[in-house]
mmCIF file of C-alpha atoms in Angstrom:
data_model
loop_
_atom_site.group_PDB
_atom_site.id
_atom_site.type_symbol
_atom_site.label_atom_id
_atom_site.label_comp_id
_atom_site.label_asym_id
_atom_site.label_seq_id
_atom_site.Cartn_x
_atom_site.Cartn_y
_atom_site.Cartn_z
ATOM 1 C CA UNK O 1 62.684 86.552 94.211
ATOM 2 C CA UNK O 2 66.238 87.850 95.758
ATOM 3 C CA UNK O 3 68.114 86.052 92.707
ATOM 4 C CA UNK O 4 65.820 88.727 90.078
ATOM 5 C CA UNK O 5 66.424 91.483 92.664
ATOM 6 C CA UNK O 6 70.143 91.058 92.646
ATOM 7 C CA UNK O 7 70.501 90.674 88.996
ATOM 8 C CA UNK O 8 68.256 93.944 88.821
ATOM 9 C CA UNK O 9 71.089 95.685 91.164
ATOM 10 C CA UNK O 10 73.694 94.437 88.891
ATOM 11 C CA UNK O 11 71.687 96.153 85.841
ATOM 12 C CA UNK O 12 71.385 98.949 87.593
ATOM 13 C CA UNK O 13 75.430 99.088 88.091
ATOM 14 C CA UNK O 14 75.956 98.618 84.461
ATOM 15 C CA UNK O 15 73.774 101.660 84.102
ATOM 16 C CA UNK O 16 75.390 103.523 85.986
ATOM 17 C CA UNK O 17 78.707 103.096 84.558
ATOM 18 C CA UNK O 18 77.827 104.731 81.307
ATOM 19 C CA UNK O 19 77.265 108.020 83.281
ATOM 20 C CA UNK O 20 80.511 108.914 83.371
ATOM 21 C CA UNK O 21 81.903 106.922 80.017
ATOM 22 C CA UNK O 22 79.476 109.129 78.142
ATOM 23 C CA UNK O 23 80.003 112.366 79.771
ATOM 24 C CA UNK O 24 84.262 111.249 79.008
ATOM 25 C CA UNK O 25 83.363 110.662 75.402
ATOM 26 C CA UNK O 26 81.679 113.830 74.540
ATOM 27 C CA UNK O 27 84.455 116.126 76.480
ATOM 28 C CA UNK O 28 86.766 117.928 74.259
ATOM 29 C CA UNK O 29 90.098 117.316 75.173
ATOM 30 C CA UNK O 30 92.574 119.951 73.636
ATOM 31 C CA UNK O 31 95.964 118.812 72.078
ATOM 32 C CA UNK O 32 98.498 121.633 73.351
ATOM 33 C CA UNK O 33 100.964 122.395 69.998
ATOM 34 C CA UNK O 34 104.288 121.164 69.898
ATOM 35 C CA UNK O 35 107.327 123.316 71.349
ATOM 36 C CA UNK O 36 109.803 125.088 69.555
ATOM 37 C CA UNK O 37 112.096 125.041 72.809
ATOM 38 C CA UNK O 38 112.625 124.293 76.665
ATOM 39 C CA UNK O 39 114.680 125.366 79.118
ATOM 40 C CA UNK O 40 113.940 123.114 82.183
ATOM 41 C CA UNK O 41 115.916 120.750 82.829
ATOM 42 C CA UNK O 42 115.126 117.099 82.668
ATOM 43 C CA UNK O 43 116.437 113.652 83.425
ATOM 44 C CA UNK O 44 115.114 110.693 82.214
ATOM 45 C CA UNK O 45 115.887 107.346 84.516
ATOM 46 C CA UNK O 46 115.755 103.855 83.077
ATOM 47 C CA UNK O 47 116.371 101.068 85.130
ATOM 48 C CA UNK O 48 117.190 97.888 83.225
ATOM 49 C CA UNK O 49 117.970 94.115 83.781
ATOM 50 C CA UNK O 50 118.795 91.874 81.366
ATOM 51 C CA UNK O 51 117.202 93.894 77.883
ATOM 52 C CA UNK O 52 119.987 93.374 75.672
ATOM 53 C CA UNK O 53 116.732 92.247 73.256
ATOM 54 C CA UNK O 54 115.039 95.747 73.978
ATOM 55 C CA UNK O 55 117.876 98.191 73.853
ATOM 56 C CA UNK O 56 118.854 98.791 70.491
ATOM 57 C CA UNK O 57 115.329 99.952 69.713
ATOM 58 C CA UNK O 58 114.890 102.245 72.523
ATOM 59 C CA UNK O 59 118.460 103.449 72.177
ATOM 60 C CA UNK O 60 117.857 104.490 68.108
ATOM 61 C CA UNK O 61 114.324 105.998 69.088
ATOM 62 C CA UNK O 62 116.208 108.055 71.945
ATOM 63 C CA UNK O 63 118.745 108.728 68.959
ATOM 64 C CA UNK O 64 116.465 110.033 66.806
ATOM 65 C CA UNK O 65 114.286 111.757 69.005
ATOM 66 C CA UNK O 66 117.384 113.668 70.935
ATOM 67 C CA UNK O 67 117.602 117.476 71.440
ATOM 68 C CA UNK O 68 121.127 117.580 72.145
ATOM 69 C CA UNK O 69 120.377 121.914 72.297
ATOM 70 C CA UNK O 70 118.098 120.799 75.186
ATOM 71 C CA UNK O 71 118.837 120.263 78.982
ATOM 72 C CA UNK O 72 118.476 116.760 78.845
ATOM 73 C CA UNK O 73 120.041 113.762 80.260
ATOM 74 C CA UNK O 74 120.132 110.082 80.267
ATOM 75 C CA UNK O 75 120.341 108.033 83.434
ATOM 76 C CA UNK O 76 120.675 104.046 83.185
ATOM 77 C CA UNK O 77 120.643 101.738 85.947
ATOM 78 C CA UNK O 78 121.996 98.295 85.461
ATOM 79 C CA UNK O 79 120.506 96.371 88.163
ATOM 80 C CA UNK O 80 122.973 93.261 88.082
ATOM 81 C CA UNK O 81 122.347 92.399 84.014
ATOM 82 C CA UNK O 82 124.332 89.316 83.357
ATOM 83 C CA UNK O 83 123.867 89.697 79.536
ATOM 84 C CA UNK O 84 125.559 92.314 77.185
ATOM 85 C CA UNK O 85 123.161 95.256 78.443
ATOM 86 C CA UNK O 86 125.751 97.710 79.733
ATOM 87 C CA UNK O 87 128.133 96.698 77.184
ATOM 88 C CA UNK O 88 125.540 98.557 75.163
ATOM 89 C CA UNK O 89 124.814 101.141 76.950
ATOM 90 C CA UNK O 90 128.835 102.130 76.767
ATOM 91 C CA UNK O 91 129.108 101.550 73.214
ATOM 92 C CA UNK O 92 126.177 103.972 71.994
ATOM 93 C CA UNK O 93 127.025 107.146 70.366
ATOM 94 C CA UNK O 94 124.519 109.774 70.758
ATOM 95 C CA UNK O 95 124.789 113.342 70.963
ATOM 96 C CA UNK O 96 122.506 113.609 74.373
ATOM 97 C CA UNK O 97 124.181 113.776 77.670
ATOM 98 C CA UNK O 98 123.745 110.043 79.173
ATOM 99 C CA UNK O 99 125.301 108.102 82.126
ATOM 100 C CA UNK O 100 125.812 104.114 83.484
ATOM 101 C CA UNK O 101 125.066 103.632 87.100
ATOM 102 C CA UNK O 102 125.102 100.550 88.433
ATOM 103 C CA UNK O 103 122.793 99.444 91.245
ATOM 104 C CA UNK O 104 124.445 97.389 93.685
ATOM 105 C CA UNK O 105 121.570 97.162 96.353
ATOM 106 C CA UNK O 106 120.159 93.519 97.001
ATOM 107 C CA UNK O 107 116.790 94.279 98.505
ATOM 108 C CA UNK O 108 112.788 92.933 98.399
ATOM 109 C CA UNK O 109 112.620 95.623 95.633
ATOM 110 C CA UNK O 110 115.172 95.776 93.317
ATOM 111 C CA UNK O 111 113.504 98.116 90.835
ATOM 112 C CA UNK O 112 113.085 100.760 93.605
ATOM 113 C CA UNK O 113 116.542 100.973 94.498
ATOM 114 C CA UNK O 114 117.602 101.397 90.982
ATOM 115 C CA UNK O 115 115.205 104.119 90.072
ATOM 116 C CA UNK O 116 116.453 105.769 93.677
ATOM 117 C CA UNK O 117 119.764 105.557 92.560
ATOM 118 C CA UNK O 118 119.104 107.479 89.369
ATOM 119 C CA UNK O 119 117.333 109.928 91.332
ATOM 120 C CA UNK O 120 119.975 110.274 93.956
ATOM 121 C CA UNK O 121 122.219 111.096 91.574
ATOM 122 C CA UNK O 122 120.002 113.307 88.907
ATOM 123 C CA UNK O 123 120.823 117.057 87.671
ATOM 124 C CA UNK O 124 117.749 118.132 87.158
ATOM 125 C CA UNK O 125 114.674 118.812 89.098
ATOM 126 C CA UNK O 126 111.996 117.212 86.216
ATOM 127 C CA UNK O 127 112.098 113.234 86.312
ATOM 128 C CA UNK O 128 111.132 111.074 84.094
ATOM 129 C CA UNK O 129 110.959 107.177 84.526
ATOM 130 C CA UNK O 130 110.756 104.700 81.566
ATOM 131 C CA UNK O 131 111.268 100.869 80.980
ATOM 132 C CA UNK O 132 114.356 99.470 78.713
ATOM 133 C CA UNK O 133 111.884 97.728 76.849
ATOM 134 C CA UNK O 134 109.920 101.291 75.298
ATOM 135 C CA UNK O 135 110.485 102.918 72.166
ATOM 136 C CA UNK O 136 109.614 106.929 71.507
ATOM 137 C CA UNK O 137 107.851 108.954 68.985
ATOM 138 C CA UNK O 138 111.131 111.213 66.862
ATOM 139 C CA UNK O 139 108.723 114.157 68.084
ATOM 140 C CA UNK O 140 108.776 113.112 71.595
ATOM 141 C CA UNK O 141 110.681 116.080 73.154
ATOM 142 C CA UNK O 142 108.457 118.677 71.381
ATOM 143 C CA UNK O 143 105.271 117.185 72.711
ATOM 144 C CA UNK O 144 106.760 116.201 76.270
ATOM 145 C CA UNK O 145 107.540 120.743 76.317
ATOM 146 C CA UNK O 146 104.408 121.018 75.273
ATOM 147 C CA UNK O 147 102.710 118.932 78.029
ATOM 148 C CA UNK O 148 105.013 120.121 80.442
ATOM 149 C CA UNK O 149 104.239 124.188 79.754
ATOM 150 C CA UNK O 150 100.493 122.874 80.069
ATOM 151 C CA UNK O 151 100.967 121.760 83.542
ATOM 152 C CA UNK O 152 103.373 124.049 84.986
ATOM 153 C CA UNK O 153 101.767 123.172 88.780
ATOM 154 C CA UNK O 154 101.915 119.531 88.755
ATOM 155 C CA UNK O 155 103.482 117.254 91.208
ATOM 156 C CA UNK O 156 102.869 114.299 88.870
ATOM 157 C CA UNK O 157 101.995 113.859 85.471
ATOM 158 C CA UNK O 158 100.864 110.524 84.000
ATOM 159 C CA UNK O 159 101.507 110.067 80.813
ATOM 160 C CA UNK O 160 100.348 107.909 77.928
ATOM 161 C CA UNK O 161 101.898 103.811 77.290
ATOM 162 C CA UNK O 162 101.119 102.331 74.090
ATOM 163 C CA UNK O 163 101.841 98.893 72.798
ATOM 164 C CA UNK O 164 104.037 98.376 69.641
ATOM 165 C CA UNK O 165 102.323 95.146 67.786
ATOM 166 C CA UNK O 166 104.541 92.803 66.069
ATOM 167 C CA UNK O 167 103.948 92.350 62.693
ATOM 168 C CA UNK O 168 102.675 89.183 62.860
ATOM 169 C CA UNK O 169 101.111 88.574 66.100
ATOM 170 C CA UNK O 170 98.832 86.123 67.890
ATOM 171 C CA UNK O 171 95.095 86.364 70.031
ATOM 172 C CA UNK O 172 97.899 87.253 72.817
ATOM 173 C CA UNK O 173 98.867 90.218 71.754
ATOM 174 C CA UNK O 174 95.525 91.511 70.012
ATOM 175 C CA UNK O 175 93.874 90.849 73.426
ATOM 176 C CA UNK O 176 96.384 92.935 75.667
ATOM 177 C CA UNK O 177 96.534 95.679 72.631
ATOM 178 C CA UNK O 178 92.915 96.162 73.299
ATOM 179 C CA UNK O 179 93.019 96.138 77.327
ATOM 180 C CA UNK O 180 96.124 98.668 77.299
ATOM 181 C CA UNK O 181 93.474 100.789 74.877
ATOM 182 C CA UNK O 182 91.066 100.264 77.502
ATOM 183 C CA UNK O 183 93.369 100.780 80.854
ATOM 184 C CA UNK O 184 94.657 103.429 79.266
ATOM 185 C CA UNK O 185 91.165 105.398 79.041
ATOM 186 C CA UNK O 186 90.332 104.590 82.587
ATOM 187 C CA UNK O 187 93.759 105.821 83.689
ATOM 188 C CA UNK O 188 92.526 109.146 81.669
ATOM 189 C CA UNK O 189 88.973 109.508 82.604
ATOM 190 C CA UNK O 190 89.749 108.838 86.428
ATOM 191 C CA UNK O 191 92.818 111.874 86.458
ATOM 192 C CA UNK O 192 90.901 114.003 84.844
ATOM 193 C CA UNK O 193 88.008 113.664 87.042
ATOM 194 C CA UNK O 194 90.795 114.370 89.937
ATOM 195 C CA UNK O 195 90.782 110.653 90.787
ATOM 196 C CA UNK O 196 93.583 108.933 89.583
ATOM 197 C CA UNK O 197 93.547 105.238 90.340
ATOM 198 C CA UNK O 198 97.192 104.140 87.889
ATOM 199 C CA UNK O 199 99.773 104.842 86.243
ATOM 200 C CA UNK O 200 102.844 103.366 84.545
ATOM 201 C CA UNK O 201 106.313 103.965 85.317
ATOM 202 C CA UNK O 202 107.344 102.982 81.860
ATOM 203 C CA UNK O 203 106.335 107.003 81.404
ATOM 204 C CA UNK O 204 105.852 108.755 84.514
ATOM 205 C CA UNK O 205 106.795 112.457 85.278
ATOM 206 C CA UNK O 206 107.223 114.178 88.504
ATOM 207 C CA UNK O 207 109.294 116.696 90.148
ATOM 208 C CA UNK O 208 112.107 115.685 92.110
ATOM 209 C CA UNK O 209 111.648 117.964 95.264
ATOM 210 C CA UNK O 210 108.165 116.803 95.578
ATOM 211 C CA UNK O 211 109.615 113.171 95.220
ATOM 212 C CA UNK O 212 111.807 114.338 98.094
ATOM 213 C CA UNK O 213 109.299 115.654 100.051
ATOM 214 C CA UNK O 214 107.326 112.468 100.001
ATOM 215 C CA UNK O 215 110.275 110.696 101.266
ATOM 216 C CA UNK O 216 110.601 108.725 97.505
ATOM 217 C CA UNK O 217 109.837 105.311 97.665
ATOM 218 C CA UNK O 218 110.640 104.910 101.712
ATOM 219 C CA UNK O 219 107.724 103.205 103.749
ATOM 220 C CA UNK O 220 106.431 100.993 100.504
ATOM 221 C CA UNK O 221 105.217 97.374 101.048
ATOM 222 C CA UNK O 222 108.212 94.932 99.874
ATOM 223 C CA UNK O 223 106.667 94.566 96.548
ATOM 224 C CA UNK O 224 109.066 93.267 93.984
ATOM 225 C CA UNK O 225 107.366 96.237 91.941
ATOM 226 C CA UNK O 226 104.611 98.571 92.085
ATOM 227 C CA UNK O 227 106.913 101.779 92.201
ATOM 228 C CA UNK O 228 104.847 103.626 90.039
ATOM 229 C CA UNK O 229 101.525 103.026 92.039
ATOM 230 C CA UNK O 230 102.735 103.427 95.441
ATOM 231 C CA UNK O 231 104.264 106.655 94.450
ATOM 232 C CA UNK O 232 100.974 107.608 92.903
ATOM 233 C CA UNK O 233 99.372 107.149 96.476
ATOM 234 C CA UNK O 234 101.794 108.736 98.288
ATOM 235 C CA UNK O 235 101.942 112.023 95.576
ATOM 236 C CA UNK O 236 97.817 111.907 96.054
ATOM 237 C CA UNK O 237 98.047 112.124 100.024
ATOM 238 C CA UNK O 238 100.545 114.961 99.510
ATOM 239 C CA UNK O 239 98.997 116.897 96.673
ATOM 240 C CA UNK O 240 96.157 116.524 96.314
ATOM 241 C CA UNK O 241 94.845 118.450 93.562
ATOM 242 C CA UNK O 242 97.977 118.349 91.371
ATOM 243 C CA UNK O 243 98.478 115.031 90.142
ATOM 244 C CA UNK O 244 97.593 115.549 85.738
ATOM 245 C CA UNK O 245 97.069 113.260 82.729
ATOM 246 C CA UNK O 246 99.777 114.223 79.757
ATOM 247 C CA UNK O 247 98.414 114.388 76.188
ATOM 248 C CA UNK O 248 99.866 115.445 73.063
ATOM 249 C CA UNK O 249 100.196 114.165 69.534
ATOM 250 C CA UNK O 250 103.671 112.483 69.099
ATOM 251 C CA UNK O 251 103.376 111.756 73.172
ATOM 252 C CA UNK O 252 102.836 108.276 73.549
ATOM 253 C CA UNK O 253 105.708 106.498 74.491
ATOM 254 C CA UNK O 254 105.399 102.433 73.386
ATOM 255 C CA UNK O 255 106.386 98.667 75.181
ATOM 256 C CA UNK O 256 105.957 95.564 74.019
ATOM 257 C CA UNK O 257 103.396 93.311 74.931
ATOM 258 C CA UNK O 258 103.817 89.693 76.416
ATOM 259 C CA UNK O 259 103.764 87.161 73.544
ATOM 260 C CA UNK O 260 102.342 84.327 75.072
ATOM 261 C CA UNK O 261 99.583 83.715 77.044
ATOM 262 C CA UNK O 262 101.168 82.408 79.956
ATOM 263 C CA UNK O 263 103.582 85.614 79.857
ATOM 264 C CA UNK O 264 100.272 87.801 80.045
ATOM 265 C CA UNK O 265 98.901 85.525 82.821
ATOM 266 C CA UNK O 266 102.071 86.165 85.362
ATOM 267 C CA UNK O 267 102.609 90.067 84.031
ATOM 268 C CA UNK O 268 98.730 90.447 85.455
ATOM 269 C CA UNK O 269 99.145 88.130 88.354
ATOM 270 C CA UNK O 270 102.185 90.406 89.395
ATOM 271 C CA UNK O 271 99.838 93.372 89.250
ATOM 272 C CA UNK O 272 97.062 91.682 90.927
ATOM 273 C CA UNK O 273 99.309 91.088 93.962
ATOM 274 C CA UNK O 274 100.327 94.447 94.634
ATOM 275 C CA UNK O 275 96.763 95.528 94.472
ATOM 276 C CA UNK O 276 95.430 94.676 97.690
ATOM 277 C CA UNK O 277 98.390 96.782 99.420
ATOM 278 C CA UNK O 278 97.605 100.120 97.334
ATOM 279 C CA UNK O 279 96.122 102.144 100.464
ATOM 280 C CA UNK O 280 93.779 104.430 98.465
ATOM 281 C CA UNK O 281 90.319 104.868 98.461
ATOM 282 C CA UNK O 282 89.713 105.590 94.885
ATOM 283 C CA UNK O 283 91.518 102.545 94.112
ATOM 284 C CA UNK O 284 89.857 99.982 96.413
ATOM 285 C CA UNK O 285 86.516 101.564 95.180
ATOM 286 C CA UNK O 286 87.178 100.679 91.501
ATOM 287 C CA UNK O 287 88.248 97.196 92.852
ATOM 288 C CA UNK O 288 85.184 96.971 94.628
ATOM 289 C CA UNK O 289 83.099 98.058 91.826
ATOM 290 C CA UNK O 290 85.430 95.493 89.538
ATOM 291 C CA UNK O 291 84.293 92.768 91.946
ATOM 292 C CA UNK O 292 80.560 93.328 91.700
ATOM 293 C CA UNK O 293 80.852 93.796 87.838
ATOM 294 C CA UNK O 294 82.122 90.445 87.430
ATOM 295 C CA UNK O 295 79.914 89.089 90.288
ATOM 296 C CA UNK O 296 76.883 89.826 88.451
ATOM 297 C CA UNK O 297 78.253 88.629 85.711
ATOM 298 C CA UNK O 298 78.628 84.858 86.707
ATOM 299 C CA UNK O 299 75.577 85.205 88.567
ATOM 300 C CA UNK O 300 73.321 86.148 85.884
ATOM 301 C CA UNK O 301 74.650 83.260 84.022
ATOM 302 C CA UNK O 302 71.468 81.292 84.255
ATOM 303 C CA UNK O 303 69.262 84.274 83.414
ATOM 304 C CA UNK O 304 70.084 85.040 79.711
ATOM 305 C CA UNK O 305 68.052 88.279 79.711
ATOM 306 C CA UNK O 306 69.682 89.789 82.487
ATOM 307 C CA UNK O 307 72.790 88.242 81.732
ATOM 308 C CA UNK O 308 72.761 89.352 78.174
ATOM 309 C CA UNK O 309 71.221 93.079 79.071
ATOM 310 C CA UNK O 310 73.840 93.832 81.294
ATOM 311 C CA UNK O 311 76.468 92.732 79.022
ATOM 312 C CA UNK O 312 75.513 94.611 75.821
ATOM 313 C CA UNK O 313 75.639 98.059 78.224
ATOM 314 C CA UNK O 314 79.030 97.310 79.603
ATOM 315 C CA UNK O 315 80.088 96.131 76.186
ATOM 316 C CA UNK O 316 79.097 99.216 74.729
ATOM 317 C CA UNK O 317 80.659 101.912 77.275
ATOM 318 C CA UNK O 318 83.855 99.452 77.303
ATOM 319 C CA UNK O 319 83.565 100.160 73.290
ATOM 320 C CA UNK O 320 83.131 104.040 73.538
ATOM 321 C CA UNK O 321 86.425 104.250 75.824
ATOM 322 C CA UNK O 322 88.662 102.095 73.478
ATOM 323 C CA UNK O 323 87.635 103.666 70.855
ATOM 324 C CA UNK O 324 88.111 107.359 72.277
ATOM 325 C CA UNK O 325 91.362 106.283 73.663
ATOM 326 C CA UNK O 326 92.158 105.085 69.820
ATOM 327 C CA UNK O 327 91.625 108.663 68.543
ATOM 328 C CA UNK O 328 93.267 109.871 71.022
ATOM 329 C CA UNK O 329 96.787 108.184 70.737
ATOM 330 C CA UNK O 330 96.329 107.615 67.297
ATOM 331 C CA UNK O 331 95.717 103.747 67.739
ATOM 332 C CA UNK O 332 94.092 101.253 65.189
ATOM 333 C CA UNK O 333 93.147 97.664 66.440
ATOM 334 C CA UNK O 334 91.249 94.733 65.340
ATOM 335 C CA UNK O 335 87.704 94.701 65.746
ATOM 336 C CA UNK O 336 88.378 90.564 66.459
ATOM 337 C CA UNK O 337 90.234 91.371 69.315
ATOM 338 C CA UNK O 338 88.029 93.603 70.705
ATOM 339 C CA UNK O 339 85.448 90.961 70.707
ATOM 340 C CA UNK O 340 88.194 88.478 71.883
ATOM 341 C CA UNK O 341 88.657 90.427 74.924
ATOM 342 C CA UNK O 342 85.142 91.538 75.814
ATOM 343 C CA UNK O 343 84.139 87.909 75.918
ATOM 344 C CA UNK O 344 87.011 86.720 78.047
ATOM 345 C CA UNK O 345 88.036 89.340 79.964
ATOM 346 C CA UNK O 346 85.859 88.658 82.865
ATOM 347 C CA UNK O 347 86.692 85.110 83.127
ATOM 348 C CA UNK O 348 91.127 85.808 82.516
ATOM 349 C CA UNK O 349 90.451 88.775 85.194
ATOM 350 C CA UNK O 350 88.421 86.431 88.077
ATOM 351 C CA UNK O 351 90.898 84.022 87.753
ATOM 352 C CA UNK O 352 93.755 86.125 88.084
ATOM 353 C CA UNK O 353 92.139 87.948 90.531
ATOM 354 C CA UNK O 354 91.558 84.764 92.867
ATOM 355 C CA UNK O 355 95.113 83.389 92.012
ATOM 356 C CA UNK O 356 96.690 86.245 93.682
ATOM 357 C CA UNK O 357 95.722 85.445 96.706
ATOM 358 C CA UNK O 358 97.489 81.895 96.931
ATOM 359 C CA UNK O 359 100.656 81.969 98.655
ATOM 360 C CA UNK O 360 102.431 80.647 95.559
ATOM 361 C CA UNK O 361 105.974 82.660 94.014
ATOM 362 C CA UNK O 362 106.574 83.888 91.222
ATOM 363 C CA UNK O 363 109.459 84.910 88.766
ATOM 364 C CA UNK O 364 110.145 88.433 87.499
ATOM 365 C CA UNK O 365 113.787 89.519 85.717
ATOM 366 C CA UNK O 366 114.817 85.755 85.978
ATOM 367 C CA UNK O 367 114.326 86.536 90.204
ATOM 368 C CA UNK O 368 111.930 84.799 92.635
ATOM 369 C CA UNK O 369 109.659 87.074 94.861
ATOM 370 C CA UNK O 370 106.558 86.413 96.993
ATOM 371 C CA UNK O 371 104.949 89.414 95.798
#
């Protein structure tokens, strides 16, 4: 009798989540037109290690997307590359203001001391932080005015990460290409609601006196990353209120995914680590409500109707946000990947999610780090 009541309360759940997928879907969200000009300053920080690989892509994208008649500047952190990285970085000819620091801090968090050190030594009051490993849209600094004119208050603004698919790629790819879709429309629906539960520094916006004001990334658990989420907590306990999702046509700034599945598996396990020391209560609520999802879901295992019942409605709302998010960045995928992931994204997800709690190391820019 408690096993049917249980799987009832896990029904119920699935409900539940459609509420505010389906109130999401139907809400108009208006695309602000593209700039002509912009006189803020800006400066964008990129930390690298090691992304001789990367570079030339993001550096032609930058290339082509550059408004040398805007206040705009480059800021790249070499944190100890031992490849031909800088090299590049010296070598490029582009018509956009751009520096070389070099991070010689030897800390728990490497990243964080690079992207301080950009900060530290920034013009401009508007940050930006991206990964070496992103590429832009040529009409990236017209949208980015656009966004920015939209949300003259903000303290924060997260803004869109797509994925750029290979060619010719494998179930590894197709499956992350249609989480990002997916993580992408949660990290939407939650902002706009006034909630925001992530964000990704590989395009993240905020102002640099309210970075100040926070105290930057001082205080933060020694996570080898997790910059962009503990500052998200921190800006939230600040200012509340003024924390916005950015979107514009021509907006979406894109990273590779991992090409293997055992990339994928320690990229997520890295995340899942950090999770536990994100001291928010919109967060630990969506991890809570993660948990019970997938609870019920191995539960009603032996019950096909309820098992089957409750899938088909989370299917569905999972469907409605990927394909939203879709329109919304302009983003085709493969209907086989979408099926791909909705079958074994609850099992990759409990797995990862249990991992992360064995004491075991792991490697991240060819370093070893406990979390």
């Amino acid at each position: 009798m408690w096993t049917e009541a249980l799987a009832w309360i896990w029904l119920a759940l699935a409900a539940f989540s459609w509420w505010p997928v389906w109130r999401q879907y139907r809400r108009e969200i208006p695309m602000p037109p593209p700039a002509a000009n912009f006189s803020r300053g800006i400066s964008i920080i990129i930390p690298f290690r090691n992304e001789e690989r990367h570079l030339p892509a993001l550096l032609e994208s930058i290339r082509k997307a550059c408004r040398a008649d805007w206040p705009v500047e480059w800021i790249f952190v070499d944190d100890a590359s031992s490849d031909h990285s800088p090299d590049l970085i010296k070598n490029w000819q582009c018509r956009c203001p751009h520096r070389l620091l070099h991070n010689n801090t030897r800390g728990a968090s490497p990243k964080k001391e690079a992207l301080k050190l950009g900060i530290q030594k920034a013009r401009y009051d508007i940050i930006i932080t991206m990964d070496a490993d992103t590429v832009l849209p040529e009409k990236y600094f017209e949208a980015l005015a656009a966004v920015l004119e939209n949300h003259k208050e903000a303290s924060m603004i997260i803004a869109p990460v797509g994925l750029l698919m290979p060619r010719h790629h494998g179930l590894a790819e197709g499956f992350q290409h249609v989480e990002n879709l997916f993580l992408q429309a949660l990290t939407r629906i939650f902002a706009l609601e006034d909630k925001p539960i992530m964000c990704n520094g590989a395009h993240l916006i905020f102002r640099r006196q309210d970075f100040e004001r926070v105290k930057g990334y001082e205080g933060l658990p020694p996570a080898a990353g997790g910059d962009d989420m503990f500052l998200l907590v921190k800006f939230k306990k600040f200012f509340p209120g003024r924390i916005r999702y950015g979107l514009a046509e021509n907006f979406t700034v894109r990273t590779y995914p991992e090409n293997s599945w055992t990339g994928l598996w320690r990229q997520r396990l890295r995340w899942a680590r950090k999770n536990p020391l994100l001291n928010d209560r919109h967060i630990r609520l969506a991890g809570l409500w993660q948990s019970l999802i997938y609870t019920g879901y191995f539960w009603t295992l032996p019950h096909p109707f309820f098992w089957l019942t409750g899938n088909l409605i989370l299917w569905s709302a999972s469907i409605l946000l990927i394909h939203r998010q879709s329109q919304l960045t302009n983003d085709i995928y493969r209907k086989k990947y979408l099926i791909l992931w909705l079958l074994l994204s609850p099992w990759i997800y409990t797995a990862i999610n249990l991992a992360a709690w064995l004491p075991v190391k792991f490697l991240w820019k060819e370093r070893t780090f406990d979390r």
